[in-house]
PDB file of C-alpha atoms in Angstrom:
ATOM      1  CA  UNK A   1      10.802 -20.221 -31.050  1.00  0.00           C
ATOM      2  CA  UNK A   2       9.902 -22.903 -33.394  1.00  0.00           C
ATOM      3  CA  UNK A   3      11.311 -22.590 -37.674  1.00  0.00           C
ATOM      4  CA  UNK A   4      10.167 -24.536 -40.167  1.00  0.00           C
ATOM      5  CA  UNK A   5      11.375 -24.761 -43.549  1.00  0.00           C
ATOM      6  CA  UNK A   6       9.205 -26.573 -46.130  1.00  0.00           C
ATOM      7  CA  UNK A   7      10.652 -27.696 -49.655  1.00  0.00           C
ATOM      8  CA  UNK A   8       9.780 -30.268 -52.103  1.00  0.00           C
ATOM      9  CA  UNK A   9       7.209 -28.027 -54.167  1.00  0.00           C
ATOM     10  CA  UNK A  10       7.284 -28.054 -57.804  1.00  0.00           C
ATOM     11  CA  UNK A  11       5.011 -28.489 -60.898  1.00  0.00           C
ATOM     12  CA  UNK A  12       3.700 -31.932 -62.329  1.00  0.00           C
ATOM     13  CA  UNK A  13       0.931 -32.811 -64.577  1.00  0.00           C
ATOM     14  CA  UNK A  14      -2.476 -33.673 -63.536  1.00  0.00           C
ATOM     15  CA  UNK A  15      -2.518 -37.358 -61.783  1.00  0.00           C
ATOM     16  CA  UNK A  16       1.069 -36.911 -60.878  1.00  0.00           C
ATOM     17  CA  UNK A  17       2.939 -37.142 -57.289  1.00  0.00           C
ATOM     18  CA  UNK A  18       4.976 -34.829 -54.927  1.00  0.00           C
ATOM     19  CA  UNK A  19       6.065 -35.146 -51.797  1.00  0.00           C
ATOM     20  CA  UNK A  20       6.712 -31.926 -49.100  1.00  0.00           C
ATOM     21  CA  UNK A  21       8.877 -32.005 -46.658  1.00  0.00           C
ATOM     22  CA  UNK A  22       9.124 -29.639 -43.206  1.00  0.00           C
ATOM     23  CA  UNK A  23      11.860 -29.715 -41.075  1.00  0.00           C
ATOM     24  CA  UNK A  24      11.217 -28.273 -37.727  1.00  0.00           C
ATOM     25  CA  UNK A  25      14.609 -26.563 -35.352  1.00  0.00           C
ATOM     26  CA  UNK A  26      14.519 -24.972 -32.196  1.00  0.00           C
ATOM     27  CA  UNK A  27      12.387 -25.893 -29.245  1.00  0.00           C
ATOM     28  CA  UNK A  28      10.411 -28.375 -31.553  1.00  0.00           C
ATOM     29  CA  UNK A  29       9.508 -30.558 -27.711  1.00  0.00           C
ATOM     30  CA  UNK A  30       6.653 -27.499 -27.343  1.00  0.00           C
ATOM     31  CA  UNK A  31       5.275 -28.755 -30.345  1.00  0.00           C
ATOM     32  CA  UNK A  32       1.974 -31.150 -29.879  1.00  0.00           C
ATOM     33  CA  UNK A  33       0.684 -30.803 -33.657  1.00  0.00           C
ATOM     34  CA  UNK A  34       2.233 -30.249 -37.384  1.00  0.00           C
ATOM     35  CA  UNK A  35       0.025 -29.754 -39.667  1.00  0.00           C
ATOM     36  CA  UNK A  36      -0.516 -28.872 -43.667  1.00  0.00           C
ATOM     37  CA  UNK A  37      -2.468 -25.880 -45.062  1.00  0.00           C
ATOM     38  CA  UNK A  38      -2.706 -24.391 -48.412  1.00  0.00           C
ATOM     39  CA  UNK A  39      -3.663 -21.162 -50.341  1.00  0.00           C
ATOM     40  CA  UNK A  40      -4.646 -20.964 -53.281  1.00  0.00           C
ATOM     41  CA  UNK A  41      -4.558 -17.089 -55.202  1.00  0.00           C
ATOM     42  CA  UNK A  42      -7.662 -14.992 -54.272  1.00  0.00           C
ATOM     43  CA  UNK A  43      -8.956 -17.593 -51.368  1.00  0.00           C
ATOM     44  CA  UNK A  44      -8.155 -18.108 -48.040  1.00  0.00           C
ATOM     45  CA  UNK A  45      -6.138 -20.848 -46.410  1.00  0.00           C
ATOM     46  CA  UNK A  46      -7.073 -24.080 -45.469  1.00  0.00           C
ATOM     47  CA  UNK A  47      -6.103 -27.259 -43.529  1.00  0.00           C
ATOM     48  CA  UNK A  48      -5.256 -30.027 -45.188  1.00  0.00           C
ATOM     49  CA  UNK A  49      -3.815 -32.603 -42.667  1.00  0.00           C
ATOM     50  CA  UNK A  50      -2.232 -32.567 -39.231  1.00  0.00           C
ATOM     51  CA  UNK A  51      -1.093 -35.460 -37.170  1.00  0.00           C
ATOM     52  CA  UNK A  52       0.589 -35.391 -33.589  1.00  0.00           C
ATOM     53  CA  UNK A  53       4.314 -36.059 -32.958  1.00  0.00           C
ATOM     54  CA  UNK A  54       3.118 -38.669 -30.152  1.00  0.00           C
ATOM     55  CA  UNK A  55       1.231 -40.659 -33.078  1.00  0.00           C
ATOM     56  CA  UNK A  56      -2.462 -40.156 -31.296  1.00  0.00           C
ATOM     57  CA  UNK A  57      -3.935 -38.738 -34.379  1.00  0.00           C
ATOM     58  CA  UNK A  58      -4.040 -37.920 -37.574  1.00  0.00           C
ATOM     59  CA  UNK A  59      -6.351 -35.465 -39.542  1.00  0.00           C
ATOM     60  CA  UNK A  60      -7.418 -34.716 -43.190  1.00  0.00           C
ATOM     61  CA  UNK A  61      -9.807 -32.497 -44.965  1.00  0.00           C
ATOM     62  CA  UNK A  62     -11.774 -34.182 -47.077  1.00  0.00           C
ATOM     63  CA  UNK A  63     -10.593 -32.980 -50.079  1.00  0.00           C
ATOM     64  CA  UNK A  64      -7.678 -34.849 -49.803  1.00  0.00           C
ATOM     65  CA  UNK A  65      -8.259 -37.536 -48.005  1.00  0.00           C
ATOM     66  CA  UNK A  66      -7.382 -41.297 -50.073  1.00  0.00           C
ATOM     67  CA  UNK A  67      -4.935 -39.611 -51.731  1.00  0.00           C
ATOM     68  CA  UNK A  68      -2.728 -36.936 -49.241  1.00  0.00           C
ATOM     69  CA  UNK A  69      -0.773 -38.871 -46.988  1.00  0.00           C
ATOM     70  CA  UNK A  70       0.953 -36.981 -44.021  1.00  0.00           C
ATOM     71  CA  UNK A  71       3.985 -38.901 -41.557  1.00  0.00           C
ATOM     72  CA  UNK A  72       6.810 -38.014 -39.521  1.00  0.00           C
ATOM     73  CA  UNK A  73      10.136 -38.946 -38.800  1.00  0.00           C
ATOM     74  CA  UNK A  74      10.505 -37.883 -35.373  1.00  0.00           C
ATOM     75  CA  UNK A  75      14.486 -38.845 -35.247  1.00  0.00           C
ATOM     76  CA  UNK A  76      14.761 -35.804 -37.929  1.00  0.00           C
ATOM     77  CA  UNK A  77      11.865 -33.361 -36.330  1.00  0.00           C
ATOM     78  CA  UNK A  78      10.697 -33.998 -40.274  1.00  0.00           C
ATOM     79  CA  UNK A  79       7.051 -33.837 -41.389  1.00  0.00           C
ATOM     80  CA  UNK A  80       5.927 -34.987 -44.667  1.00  0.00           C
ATOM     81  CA  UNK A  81       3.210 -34.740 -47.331  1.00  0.00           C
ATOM     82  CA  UNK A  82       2.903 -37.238 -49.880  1.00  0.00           C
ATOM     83  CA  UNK A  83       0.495 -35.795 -52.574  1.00  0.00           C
ATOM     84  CA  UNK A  84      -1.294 -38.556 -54.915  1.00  0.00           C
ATOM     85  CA  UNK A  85      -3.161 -37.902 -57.818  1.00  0.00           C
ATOM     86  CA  UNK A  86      -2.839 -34.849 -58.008  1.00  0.00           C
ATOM     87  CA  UNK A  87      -5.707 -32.438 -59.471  1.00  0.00           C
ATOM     88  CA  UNK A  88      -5.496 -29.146 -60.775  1.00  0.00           C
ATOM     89  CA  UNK A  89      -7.917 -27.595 -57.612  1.00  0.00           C
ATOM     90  CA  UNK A  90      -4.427 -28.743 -55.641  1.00  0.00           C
ATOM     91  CA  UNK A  91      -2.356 -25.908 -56.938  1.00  0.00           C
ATOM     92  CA  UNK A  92      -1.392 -23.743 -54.219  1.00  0.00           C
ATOM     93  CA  UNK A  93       1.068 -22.317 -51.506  1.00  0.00           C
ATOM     94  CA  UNK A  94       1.793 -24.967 -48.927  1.00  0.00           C
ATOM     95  CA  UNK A  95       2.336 -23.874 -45.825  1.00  0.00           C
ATOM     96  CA  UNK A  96       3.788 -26.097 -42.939  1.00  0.00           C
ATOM     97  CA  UNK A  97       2.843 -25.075 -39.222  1.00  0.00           C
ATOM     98  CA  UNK A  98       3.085 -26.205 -35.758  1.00  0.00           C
ATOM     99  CA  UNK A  99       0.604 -26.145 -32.628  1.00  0.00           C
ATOM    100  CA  UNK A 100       1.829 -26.322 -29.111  1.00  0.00           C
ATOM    101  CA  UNK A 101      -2.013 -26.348 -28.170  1.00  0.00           C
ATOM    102  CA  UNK A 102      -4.955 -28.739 -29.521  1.00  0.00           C
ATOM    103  CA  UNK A 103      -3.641 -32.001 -31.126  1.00  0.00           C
ATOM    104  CA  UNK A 104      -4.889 -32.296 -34.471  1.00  0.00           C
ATOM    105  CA  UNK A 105      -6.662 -28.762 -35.119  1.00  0.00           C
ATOM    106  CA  UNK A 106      -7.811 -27.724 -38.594  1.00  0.00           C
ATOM    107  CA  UNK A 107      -8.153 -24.355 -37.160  1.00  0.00           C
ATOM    108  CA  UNK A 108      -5.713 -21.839 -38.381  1.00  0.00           C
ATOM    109  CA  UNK A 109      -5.915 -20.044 -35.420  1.00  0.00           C
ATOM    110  CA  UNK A 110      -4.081 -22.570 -32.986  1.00  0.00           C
ATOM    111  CA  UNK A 111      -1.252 -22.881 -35.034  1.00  0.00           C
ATOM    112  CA  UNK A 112       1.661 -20.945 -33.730  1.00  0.00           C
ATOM    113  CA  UNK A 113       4.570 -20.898 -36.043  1.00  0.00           C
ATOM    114  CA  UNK A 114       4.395 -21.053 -40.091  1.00  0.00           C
ATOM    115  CA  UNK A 115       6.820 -22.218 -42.746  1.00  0.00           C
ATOM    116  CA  UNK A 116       7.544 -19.835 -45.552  1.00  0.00           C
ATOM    117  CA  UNK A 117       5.406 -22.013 -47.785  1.00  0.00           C
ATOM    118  CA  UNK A 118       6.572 -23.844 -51.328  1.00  0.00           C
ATOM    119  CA  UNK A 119       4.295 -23.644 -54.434  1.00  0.00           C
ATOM    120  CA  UNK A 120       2.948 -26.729 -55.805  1.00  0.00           C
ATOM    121  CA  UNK A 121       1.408 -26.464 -59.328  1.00  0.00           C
ATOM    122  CA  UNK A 122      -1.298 -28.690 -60.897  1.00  0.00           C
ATOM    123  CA  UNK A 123      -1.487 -28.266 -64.822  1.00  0.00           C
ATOM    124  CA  UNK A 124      -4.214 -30.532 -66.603  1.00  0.00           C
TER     125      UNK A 124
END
């Protein structure tokens, strides 16, 4: 078993910055992908970045991409997402997960384990 635990959620005005941490324990060497998803109330969730603990990709929805920034610190089994200019459309449950299957998926599906999620909040 694989547990994450996300924090760094919070609110900030429109144009503002956060950054999200997810600390993976437990038999984190199955693990080929972390990833970032969202969900925002009434809609269903959605990627918005991966990359690979080996470094051999990376992955962002477009929606996010030039101004999400996802990295890892491999030393603390830590993934991060720095969040740029922030919009109010960003407001949602973040969820952190890990694959131990295709490097890089957007798919829900191929994610095996899930954070508890940490809200972030957008105002404009």
């Amino acid at each position: 078993q694989v547990q994450l635990v996300e924090s760094g959620g919070g609110l900030v005005q429109a144009g503002g910055s956060l950054r999200l941490s997810c600390a993976a324990s437990g038999r984190t060497f199955s693990i080929y992908t972390m990833g970032w998803f969202r969900q925002a109330p009434g809609k269903e969730r959605e990627f918005v970045a991966a990359l690979s603990w080996s470094g051999d990709c990376i992955n962002y929805a477009d929606s996010v991409k030039g101004r999400f920034t996802i990295s890892r610190d491999n030393a603390k089994n830590t993934v991060y997402l720095q969040m740029n200019s922030l919009k109010p459309e960003d407001t949602a449950v973040y969820y952190c997960a890990a694959s131990r299957g295709v490097l890089c998926t957007p798919a829900t599906r191929e994610y095996n384990y899930w954070g508890q999620g940490t809200q972030v909040t957008v105002s404009s």
